Short mmCIF file of C-alpha atoms and ligand atoms in Angstrom, two decimals:
data_model
loop_
_atom_site.label_atom_id
_atom_site.label_comp_id
_atom_site.label_asym_id
_atom_site.label_seq_id
_atom_site.Cartn_x
_atom_site.Cartn_y
_atom_site.Cartn_z
CA MET I 1 0.07 -0.09 0.07
CA ASN I 2 1.09 3.57 -0.41
CA GLN I 3 0.23 6.76 1.64
CA GLU I 4 -3.01 7.52 -0.44
CA GLN I 5 -4.14 3.91 -0.21
CA VAL I 6 -3.69 3.92 3.47
CA ILE I 7 -5.57 7.09 3.86
CA ASN I 8 -8.32 5.71 1.72
CA ALA I 9 -8.56 2.67 3.58
CA CYS I 10 -9.02 4.53 6.78
CA ILE I 11 -11.78 6.68 5.58
CA GLN I 12 -13.47 3.71 3.74
CA ASP I 13 -13.33 1.60 7.10
CA GLY I 14 -14.08 4.41 9.43
CA ILE I 15 -10.82 4.08 11.32
CA ARG I 16 -10.61 7.04 13.76
CA LEU I 17 -7.05 6.31 15.18
CA THR I 18 -3.97 4.85 13.55
CA ARG I 19 -1.08 3.51 15.74
CA PHE I 20 2.34 4.42 14.81
CA LEU I 21 4.35 1.81 16.56
CA TYR I 22 7.91 0.81 17.10
CA VAL I 23 9.98 -1.50 19.26
CA ASP I 24 12.23 -0.19 21.84
CA ASN I 25 15.55 -1.54 23.39
CA GLY I 26 13.56 -3.20 26.38
CA CYS I 27 11.89 -4.78 23.25
CA THR I 28 8.52 -3.41 24.24
CA ILE I 29 6.11 -2.31 21.45
CA ARG I 30 5.28 1.23 21.94
CA GLY I 31 3.82 4.13 19.86
CA LYS I 32 1.57 7.04 19.51
CA LEU I 33 -1.85 7.29 17.81
CA VAL I 34 -3.02 9.60 14.88
CA PRO I 35 -6.62 10.59 14.05
CA THR I 36 -7.56 9.98 10.52
CA GLU I 37 -8.20 13.65 9.78
CA ARG I 38 -4.29 14.10 10.85
CA LEU I 39 -3.05 11.17 8.99
CA SER I 40 -1.99 12.54 5.78
CA GLY I 41 0.09 15.17 7.25
CA ARG I 42 1.67 13.06 10.06
CA MET I 43 2.52 10.12 7.47
CA ALA I 44 4.63 12.75 5.51
CA SER I 45 6.21 14.63 8.60
CA GLY I 46 6.31 11.74 11.34
CA GLN I 47 4.83 11.74 14.80
CA GLY I 48 7.54 13.38 17.20
CA LEU I 49 9.03 11.23 20.01
CA THR I 50 11.44 12.27 22.71
CA VAL I 51 15.02 10.59 21.88
CA ALA I 52 14.89 9.50 25.66
CA MET I 53 12.56 6.46 24.61
CA GLN I 54 15.59 4.57 23.29
CA ALA I 55 16.94 4.67 26.75
CA MET I 56 13.72 3.19 28.51
CA ASN I 57 13.79 -0.36 29.89
CA MET I 58 10.84 -2.83 30.18
CA LEU I 59 9.93 -1.37 33.61
CA ASP I 60 9.76 2.28 32.33
CA GLN I 61 12.96 3.03 34.05
CA LEU I 62 14.77 5.50 31.99
CA GLN I 63 18.48 5.04 31.90
CA ALA I 64 21.29 7.41 31.47
CA VAL I 65 22.37 7.33 27.95
CA GLU I 66 24.22 10.19 26.65
CA GLY I 67 22.20 11.81 23.91
CA MET I 68 18.98 10.28 25.05
CA GLY I 69 17.67 12.59 27.91
CA PRO I 70 15.03 15.20 27.91
CA VAL I 71 16.32 17.41 25.06
CA GLY I 72 16.02 16.35 21.47
CA GLU I 73 13.32 14.82 19.25
CA ILE I 74 13.16 12.38 16.44
CA ARG I 75 10.14 11.53 14.20
CA LEU I 76 8.29 8.31 13.98
CA VAL I 77 7.72 7.76 10.16
CA PRO I 78 5.31 4.90 9.42
CA ASP I 79 5.91 2.57 6.47
CA PRO I 80 2.65 2.50 4.53
CA GLU I 81 3.42 -1.06 3.17
CA SER I 82 3.11 -2.31 6.91
CA PHE I 83 -0.58 -0.81 7.31
CA VAL I 84 -3.06 -3.26 9.03
CA ILE I 85 -6.43 -2.67 10.04
CA LEU I 86 -6.69 -4.17 13.52
CA PRO I 87 -9.62 -6.43 13.73
CA TYR I 88 -9.20 -6.78 17.58
CA ALA I 89 -9.81 -3.06 18.44
CA PRO I 90 -12.49 -0.69 17.53
CA ASN I 91 -11.91 1.76 14.60
CA SER I 92 -8.27 1.06 14.85
CA ALA I 93 -5.30 0.64 12.32
CA ALA I 94 -1.56 0.37 12.79
CA MET I 95 1.73 0.85 11.02
CA MET I 96 5.39 0.08 12.01
CA CYS I 97 7.64 3.09 11.89
CA ASP I 98 11.29 4.04 11.38
CA MET I 99 12.80 6.38 13.71
CA ILE I 100 14.00 9.37 11.63
CA ARG I 101 16.25 12.48 12.66
CA LEU I 102 14.90 15.84 12.01
CA ASP I 103 17.41 16.06 9.01
CA LYS I 104 15.19 13.34 7.54
CA THR I 105 18.10 10.73 7.91
CA PRO I 106 17.32 7.31 9.63
CA TRP I 107 18.42 7.59 13.51
CA ASP I 108 21.38 5.37 14.23
CA ALA I 109 19.36 4.14 17.40
CA CYS I 110 16.37 2.87 15.06
CA PRO I 111 16.12 -0.88 15.28
CA ARG I 112 13.90 -1.20 12.14
CA SER I 113 16.64 0.84 10.05
CA PHE I 114 19.11 -1.49 11.35
CA LEU I 115 17.29 -4.38 9.89
CA LYS I 116 17.12 -2.43 6.70
CA ARG I 117 20.85 -1.92 6.57
CA MET I 118 21.57 -5.55 7.22
CA ILE I 119 19.12 -6.63 4.37
CA ALA I 120 21.06 -4.24 2.21
CA GLN I 121 24.35 -5.82 3.12
CA ALA I 122 22.85 -9.30 2.52
CA ALA I 123 21.88 -7.73 -1.02
CA ALA I 124 25.40 -6.50 -1.61
CA HIS I 125 26.37 -10.22 -1.26
CA GLY I 126 23.86 -11.12 -4.05
CA LEU I 127 21.45 -12.51 -1.13
CA THR I 128 17.73 -12.05 -0.54
CA VAL I 129 16.61 -13.26 2.95
CA GLN I 130 13.12 -14.86 3.53
CA ALA I 131 12.17 -15.59 7.07
CA ALA I 132 9.57 -16.68 9.23
CA PHE I 133 9.09 -16.53 13.01
CA GLU I 134 7.52 -19.54 14.84
CA GLY I 135 5.58 -18.30 17.90
CA GLU I 136 4.69 -20.32 20.99
CA PHE I 137 2.48 -18.93 23.55
CA SER I 138 0.59 -19.86 26.61
CA LEU I 139 -2.95 -19.18 27.38
CA PHE I 140 -3.76 -18.32 31.06
CA ARG I 141 -6.75 -17.36 33.07
CA ARG I 142 -5.83 -14.76 35.34
CA GLU I 143 -6.89 -15.35 38.82
CA GLY I 144 -5.85 -12.62 41.18
CA ASP I 145 -3.44 -9.59 40.68
CA GLY I 146 -0.51 -11.56 39.17
CA SER I 147 1.61 -11.02 42.35
CA ASP I 148 1.88 -14.80 42.56
CA PRO I 149 2.76 -17.09 39.69
CA SER I 150 -0.21 -19.42 40.71
CA HIS I 151 -2.62 -16.47 39.78
CA TYR I 152 -1.74 -17.48 36.06
CA GLN I 153 -3.64 -20.72 35.31
CA PRO I 154 -3.29 -22.69 32.01
CA ILE I 155 -6.44 -23.05 30.14
CA ASP I 156 -5.98 -26.63 29.52
CA THR I 157 -3.76 -29.45 30.85
CA GLY I 158 -3.87 -30.95 27.41
CA LEU I 159 -0.85 -33.11 26.15
CA CYS I 160 1.42 -32.13 23.29
CA PHE I 161 -0.54 -32.02 19.89
CA SER I 162 -3.69 -33.60 21.79
CA SER I 163 -7.03 -33.16 20.63
CA THR I 164 -8.29 -32.24 24.25
CA ALA I 165 -6.08 -29.28 23.95
CA MET I 166 -7.19 -28.41 20.62
CA HIS I 167 -10.81 -28.39 21.86
CA ALA I 168 -10.06 -26.31 25.06
CA ALA I 169 -8.56 -23.41 23.05
CA ALA I 170 -10.71 -23.84 19.83
CA PRO I 171 -12.85 -20.61 20.53
CA VAL I 172 -10.04 -18.47 21.11
CA ILE I 173 -7.88 -19.89 18.31
CA ASP I 174 -10.40 -19.65 15.93
CA ALA I 175 -10.89 -15.85 16.85
CA ILE I 176 -6.97 -15.54 16.40
CA MET I 177 -7.14 -17.18 12.84
CA ALA I 178 -9.82 -14.91 11.90
CA ALA I 179 -7.85 -12.03 13.07
CA PHE I 180 -4.82 -13.09 11.00
CA ALA I 181 -7.14 -13.67 7.93
CA ALA I 182 -8.56 -10.15 8.33
CA GLN I 183 -5.09 -8.68 8.23
CA ASN I 184 -3.85 -10.84 5.22
CA ILE I 185 -1.34 -12.35 7.35
CA PRO I 186 -0.84 -16.00 6.17
CA VAL I 187 -0.54 -18.69 8.84
CA ASP I 188 1.39 -21.83 8.20
CA ALA I 189 -0.26 -24.26 10.79
CA TYR I 190 -1.48 -24.55 14.39
CA TYR I 191 -1.08 -26.97 17.20
CA PRO I 192 -1.26 -27.37 20.93
CA GLU I 193 2.23 -27.69 22.28
CA LEU I 194 3.86 -29.41 25.38
CA GLY I 195 3.53 -27.10 28.00
CA HIS I 196 -0.17 -26.57 29.98
CA GLY I 197 -2.19 -24.27 27.95
CA GLN I 198 0.73 -23.72 25.48
CA HIS I 199 -0.06 -23.37 21.56
CA GLU I 200 1.94 -22.76 18.59
CA LEU I 201 1.04 -20.88 15.51
CA PRO I 202 3.72 -20.32 12.93
CA LEU I 203 3.26 -17.65 10.35
CA ARG I 204 4.26 -18.07 6.73
CA HIS I 205 7.64 -16.90 5.41
CA ALA I 206 8.16 -13.54 3.87
CA PRO I 207 10.88 -11.27 2.77
CA ALA I 208 13.11 -10.42 6.05
CA LEU I 209 11.60 -6.87 6.83
CA ARG I 210 7.94 -8.03 6.42
CA ALA I 211 8.74 -11.23 8.42
CA ALA I 212 9.97 -8.91 11.53
CA ASP I 213 6.76 -6.75 10.90
CA ASN I 214 4.65 -9.72 11.01
CA GLN I 215 6.15 -10.84 14.21
CA ILE I 216 4.88 -7.69 15.71
CA TRP I 217 1.36 -8.22 14.26
CA PHE I 218 1.71 -11.70 15.92
CA ARG I 219 2.53 -10.45 19.31
CA GLU I 220 -0.37 -7.76 19.30
CA THR I 221 -2.79 -10.33 17.49
CA VAL I 222 -2.44 -12.93 19.90
CA ARG I 223 -2.26 -11.08 23.11
CA SER I 224 -5.23 -8.77 22.12
CA VAL I 225 -7.65 -11.36 20.75
CA ALA I 226 -6.98 -13.54 23.94
CA ALA I 227 -7.58 -10.20 26.10
CA ASN I 228 -10.70 -9.92 24.28
CA HIS I 229 -11.80 -13.29 25.48
CA GLY I 230 -11.02 -12.53 28.97
CA LEU I 231 -7.66 -14.55 28.84
CA VAL I 232 -3.89 -13.65 29.03
CA ALA I 233 -1.97 -15.12 26.30
CA SER I 234 1.69 -14.88 27.04
CA LEU I 235 4.63 -15.21 24.68
CA ALA I 236 7.14 -14.68 27.64
CA PRO I 237 10.03 -17.43 27.25
CA LYS I 238 9.56 -19.04 30.40
CA PRO I 239 5.92 -18.20 32.06
CA LYS I 240 5.93 -21.11 34.28
CA LEU I 241 9.66 -21.95 35.29
CA ASP I 242 8.83 -25.84 35.53
CA GLN I 243 7.27 -26.05 32.32
CA ALA I 244 8.17 -25.94 28.60
CA GLY I 245 9.07 -22.67 27.42
CA ASN I 246 7.90 -20.52 24.67
CA GLY I 247 10.13 -20.32 21.87
CA CYS I 248 10.06 -18.14 18.83
CA HIS I 249 12.27 -19.83 16.49
CA ILE I 250 13.39 -17.85 13.39
CA HIS I 251 13.47 -19.99 10.11
CA TRP I 252 15.06 -18.40 7.04
CA SER I 253 16.46 -19.24 3.46
CA LEU I 254 18.62 -17.31 1.52
CA TRP I 255 17.84 -16.53 -2.29
CA ASP I 256 19.53 -15.06 -5.19
CA ALA I 257 18.95 -11.52 -6.21
CA ALA I 258 15.87 -12.41 -8.30
CA GLY I 259 14.42 -14.35 -5.43
CA GLU I 260 14.23 -17.42 -7.86
CA THR I 261 16.83 -19.74 -6.63
CA ASN I 262 17.09 -20.91 -2.80
CA LEU I 263 20.78 -20.94 -2.39
CA LEU I 264 20.60 -23.16 0.92
CA TYR I 265 19.94 -26.02 -1.58
CA ASP I 266 22.54 -28.43 -2.76
CA GLY I 267 21.17 -31.64 -4.19
CA ALA I 268 24.70 -33.29 -3.97
CA ASP I 269 25.10 -32.74 -0.26
CA GLN I 270 24.11 -35.40 2.25
CA TYR I 271 21.81 -32.73 4.09
CA LEU I 272 21.09 -30.96 0.74
CA LEU I 273 22.65 -27.90 2.22
CA SER I 274 25.04 -25.76 0.07
CA ARG I 275 28.52 -24.68 1.10
CA LEU I 276 26.92 -21.02 1.48
CA GLY I 277 24.53 -22.73 4.05
CA TYR I 278 27.37 -24.24 5.89
CA HIS I 279 29.35 -20.98 5.97
CA PHE I 280 26.16 -19.18 7.21
CA ILE I 281 25.69 -21.67 9.94
CA GLY I 282 29.34 -21.45 10.87
CA GLY I 283 28.96 -17.60 11.34
CA LEU I 284 25.93 -18.03 13.34
CA LEU I 285 27.59 -20.37 15.86
CA ALA I 286 30.59 -18.42 16.08
CA HIS I 287 28.77 -15.06 17.19
CA LEU I 288 25.95 -17.03 18.92
CA PRO I 289 26.98 -16.04 22.59
CA GLY I 290 26.85 -12.44 21.80
CA LEU I 291 23.77 -12.86 19.36
CA LEU I 292 21.65 -14.41 22.11
CA ALA I 293 21.69 -10.86 23.67
CA LEU I 294 19.49 -9.94 20.64
CA THR I 295 17.56 -13.31 19.97
CA THR I 296 16.86 -14.24 23.66
CA PRO I 297 17.53 -10.84 25.30
CA SER I 298 15.38 -10.92 28.40
CA TYR I 299 16.13 -11.89 31.85
CA ASN I 300 13.30 -14.77 31.54
CA SER I 301 14.86 -15.89 28.30
CA PHE I 302 17.86 -17.57 30.11
CA HIS I 303 15.62 -19.85 32.31
CA ARG I 304 14.15 -21.10 28.88
CA LEU I 305 17.59 -22.08 27.47
CA GLN I 306 18.16 -25.20 29.39
CA PRO I 307 19.68 -28.54 28.15
CA HIS I 308 16.75 -31.28 27.16
CA PHE I 309 13.78 -28.78 26.87
CA TRP I 310 14.02 -28.70 23.10
CA SER I 311 14.94 -24.82 23.47
CA SER I 312 18.81 -25.65 22.53
CA ALA I 313 21.51 -24.64 24.97
CA TYR I 314 24.64 -25.42 23.12
CA THR I 315 26.26 -23.89 20.09
CA ALA I 316 25.50 -27.09 17.81
CA TRP I 317 23.97 -27.52 14.52
CA GLY I 318 22.35 -30.75 13.13
CA PRO I 319 19.83 -31.98 10.51
CA ASP I 320 16.28 -31.84 11.97
CA ASN I 321 18.00 -31.82 15.51
CA ARG I 322 15.57 -30.13 17.63
CA GLU I 323 18.00 -29.69 20.39
CA ALA I 324 20.57 -28.03 18.34
CA ALA I 325 20.90 -24.11 18.23
CA VAL I 326 20.45 -24.34 14.30
CA ARG I 327 18.42 -27.06 12.91
CA VAL I 328 18.74 -27.66 9.10
CA ALA I 329 14.99 -28.20 8.48
CA SER I 330 14.36 -30.75 5.65
CA GLY I 331 12.44 -29.58 2.70
CA ALA I 332 8.97 -30.43 1.68
CA TRP I 333 8.52 -33.86 -0.46
CA GLY I 334 8.94 -32.72 -4.10
CA SER I 335 10.03 -29.24 -3.32
CA GLU I 336 13.38 -29.69 -1.43
CA SER I 337 14.92 -27.40 -3.51
CA THR I 338 12.85 -24.50 -2.60
CA SER I 339 11.71 -25.45 0.68
CA ILE I 340 14.94 -26.38 2.69
CA ASN I 341 15.53 -23.72 5.28
CA LEU I 342 17.47 -23.00 8.53
CA GLU I 343 15.83 -22.67 11.93
CA LEU I 344 17.47 -20.81 14.81
CA LYS I 345 15.99 -22.29 17.97
CA ALA I 346 17.76 -19.72 20.35
CA SER I 347 15.14 -17.04 19.61
CA ASP I 348 11.91 -16.10 21.73
CA ALA I 349 9.30 -13.30 21.47
CA SER I 350 10.80 -11.20 24.16
CA ASN I 351 13.36 -9.96 21.52
CA ASN I 352 13.05 -7.26 19.20
CA PRO I 353 12.62 -8.82 15.92
CA TYR I 354 14.50 -6.16 14.10
CA LEU I 355 17.50 -6.52 16.05
CA ALA I 356 17.34 -10.36 16.24
CA LEU I 357 16.79 -10.88 12.55
CA GLY I 358 19.36 -8.16 11.54
CA GLY I 359 21.97 -9.68 14.18
CA LEU I 360 21.35 -13.16 12.49
CA ILE I 361 22.00 -11.84 9.18
CA VAL I 362 25.40 -9.97 10.34
CA ALA I 363 26.57 -13.39 11.86
CA GLY I 364 25.81 -15.24 8.82
CA LEU I 365 27.36 -12.97 6.43
CA ASP I 366 30.59 -12.99 8.49
CA GLY I 367 30.48 -16.73 8.23
CA ILE I 368 30.45 -16.34 4.51
CA ALA I 369 32.91 -13.58 4.21
CA ARG I 370 35.21 -15.94 6.32
CA GLU I 371 34.11 -19.38 5.09
CA LEU I 372 33.57 -20.32 8.64
CA GLU I 373 33.01 -24.18 8.87
CA PRO I 374 30.36 -25.07 11.72
CA GLY I 375 32.05 -28.40 12.44
CA ALA I 376 30.43 -31.88 12.40
CA ALA I 377 26.75 -32.24 12.78
CA ALA I 378 25.25 -33.06 15.95
CA LEU I 379 23.29 -36.33 15.29
CA ILE I 380 21.86 -36.68 18.78
CA ASP I 381 20.96 -34.36 21.61
CA PRO I 382 24.13 -32.09 22.31
CA GLY I 383 23.31 -32.24 25.91
CA ASN I 384 23.93 -36.04 25.85
CA TYR I 385 27.60 -35.74 24.45
CA SER I 386 30.05 -36.00 27.37
CA ASP I 387 31.97 -32.75 28.23
CA ALA I 388 35.06 -34.24 26.29
CA GLU I 389 32.97 -34.82 23.40
CA ARG I 390 31.41 -31.53 23.26
CA SER I 391 34.78 -29.94 23.40
CA GLN I 392 36.52 -32.03 20.87
CA ARG I 393 33.44 -30.84 18.57
CA GLY I 394 33.74 -27.24 19.40
CA ILE I 395 30.42 -27.17 21.02
CA ARG I 396 29.99 -24.62 23.84
CA ARG I 397 27.13 -24.19 26.31
CA TYR I 398 25.34 -20.95 25.87
CA PRO I 399 26.05 -17.80 28.34
CA THR I 400 23.43 -19.00 31.26
CA THR I 401 22.31 -15.47 32.14
CA GLN I 402 21.18 -12.31 30.26
CA ALA I 403 24.23 -10.48 31.86
CA GLU I 404 26.67 -13.02 30.44
CA ALA I 405 24.90 -12.67 26.97
CA LEU I 406 25.28 -8.94 27.02
CA ASP I 407 28.87 -9.22 27.81
CA ALA I 408 29.53 -11.52 25.12
CA LEU I 409 27.75 -8.97 22.77
CA GLU I 410 29.90 -6.27 24.07
CA GLN I 411 32.96 -8.30 23.25
CA ASP I 412 31.80 -9.16 19.80
CA ASP I 413 33.29 -6.70 17.38
CA VAL I 414 31.33 -7.65 14.36
CA LEU I 415 27.92 -7.52 15.84
CA MET I 416 28.86 -4.27 17.84
CA ASP I 417 30.28 -2.61 14.49
CA ALA I 418 27.05 -3.50 12.71
CA LEU I 419 24.75 -2.07 15.52
CA GLY I 420 26.67 1.07 15.55
CA SER I 421 27.84 2.66 18.98
CA THR I 422 24.59 4.79 19.40
CA LEU I 423 22.25 1.67 19.45
CA ALA I 424 24.70 -0.75 20.92
CA THR I 425 25.36 1.65 23.91
CA ALA I 426 21.71 2.33 24.55
CA TYR I 427 20.86 -1.29 24.02
CA LEU I 428 23.54 -2.52 26.53
CA ALA I 429 22.33 0.16 29.01
CA VAL I 430 18.96 -0.53 29.08
CA LYS I 431 19.30 -4.47 29.29
CA ARG I 432 21.88 -4.29 31.75
CA SER I 433 19.36 -2.28 33.91
CA GLU I 434 16.77 -4.81 33.49
CA TYR I 435 19.27 -7.65 34.43
CA ALA I 436 20.06 -5.49 37.83
CA ALA I 437 16.18 -4.94 38.45
CA PHE I 438 15.24 -8.54 38.11
CA ALA I 439 18.12 -10.04 39.73
CA ALA I 440 17.03 -7.70 42.83
CA GLU I 441 13.67 -9.27 42.92
CA ASP I 442 12.16 -12.44 43.33
CA GLU I 443 10.75 -15.11 40.87
CA ALA I 444 7.01 -13.72 41.35
CA PHE I 445 8.16 -10.39 39.97
CA GLU I 446 10.03 -11.82 37.10
CA VAL I 447 6.97 -13.99 36.03
CA ARG I 448 4.55 -11.16 36.19
CA HIS I 449 6.41 -8.71 34.27
CA HIS I 450 7.53 -11.02 31.54
CA ILE I 451 4.01 -12.63 31.32
CA GLU I 452 2.28 -9.42 31.34
CA LYS I 453 4.67 -7.64 28.79
CA PHE I 454 5.40 -10.29 26.18
N1 LIG D 1 8.77 -25.12 23.59
C1 LIG D 1 10.27 -25.37 22.86
C2 LIG D 1 11.34 -23.99 22.96
O1 LIG D 1 11.12 -23.51 24.08
C3 LIG D 1 10.26 -25.78 21.37
C4 LIG D 1 9.43 -27.04 21.11
C5 LIG D 1 9.59 -27.36 19.71
O2 LIG D 1 8.74 -26.72 18.77
O3 LIG D 1 10.49 -27.93 19.06
O4 LIG D 1 11.75 -23.76 22.02
MG1 LIG D 2 7.09 -25.78 18.83
#
């Protein structure tokens, strides 16, 4: 859609307010709203926002970051291509925005502009990235104010993929499906997952920027439709500390410039994976400790990343290995060459998808540039190798806390250079402040804030 089509759609549909949204360094979705009669001007000139918002953490605690105080303004400029009419809110629409400086250039602290830059770098290597986020979420009834984890009661105790869980969730899942259809966001599948009240609904793949936008519409849609049903849908990585976590695995494939050939495919390879694919995985595994600070960035994320929970916990890869950080996902029968893709398990919905996907591209491109090898495939759960076998295979345990992952990010020159010092400095300050805040509190505080925010 272009600007004119957006405005016509708003008038035709009786839209009163359009949300100008962005995702901040705390990975919270925020924004401001514009009435339809102001939309035309505001789409052109952007909606003003204080620079301080990129120094705000997920508890609304403003951090001291140079250049992000009370003085200074940027503009939220919406991308009309991302326009959706919101089926779960009355007379409302939304667009994702870029953060633009007053001189009309992208602000170097803008996460969506960061992803655009990384997509352009991939394009400079002749690569087009297709991606999809595979969202898991837990459906709860809130009984109480949330001050105790027991206040969040799963809506079902059904088994993994079980028909009883399908039935328990059918009304709200049907409403979620209708909401995706209304927004023209194609869904790939749906199934109840292992944890109580846990469900999964992967979206179809799309060009990288669109895939990241879709992940925002996923978070918004699932949570909002559930709320309209009197439920809390949480995409938090580990809403129940003793149950399966919610992953948000990233799937991707690499195509030629024309978007016609999937460059991950090589029919002569035992896993049908090209050299390019191996090098991309090599780069990802090399950068994974720091990359986790972007893909699994919250305090709660590190309670999910445990061995034997199907979330991945080691820098390993393998064909259809669901305990490995990177799984080579086998292609569909008859269309292997187009459908083979890679899956990063170490990703969850508490991330900022623009930073997560951008960081993934940076790491993979570095692997291609340096022709890194990922090592031998793990053909068993890497948690079942002995320590000696893991070290002989070059398999490392992930950082086990948010703080360690942030340190690894800070030490990773390739990721830090790609982020640029303004974005990286603000991100580290915000995320480190969250670590300090949650480490000083108890589990109930952690669970409540992550369940309610993500
Ligand atoms: N719930 C698992 C996770 O935390 C993923 C299970 C699966 O889909 O393989 O990532
Ligand atoms: Mg799953």
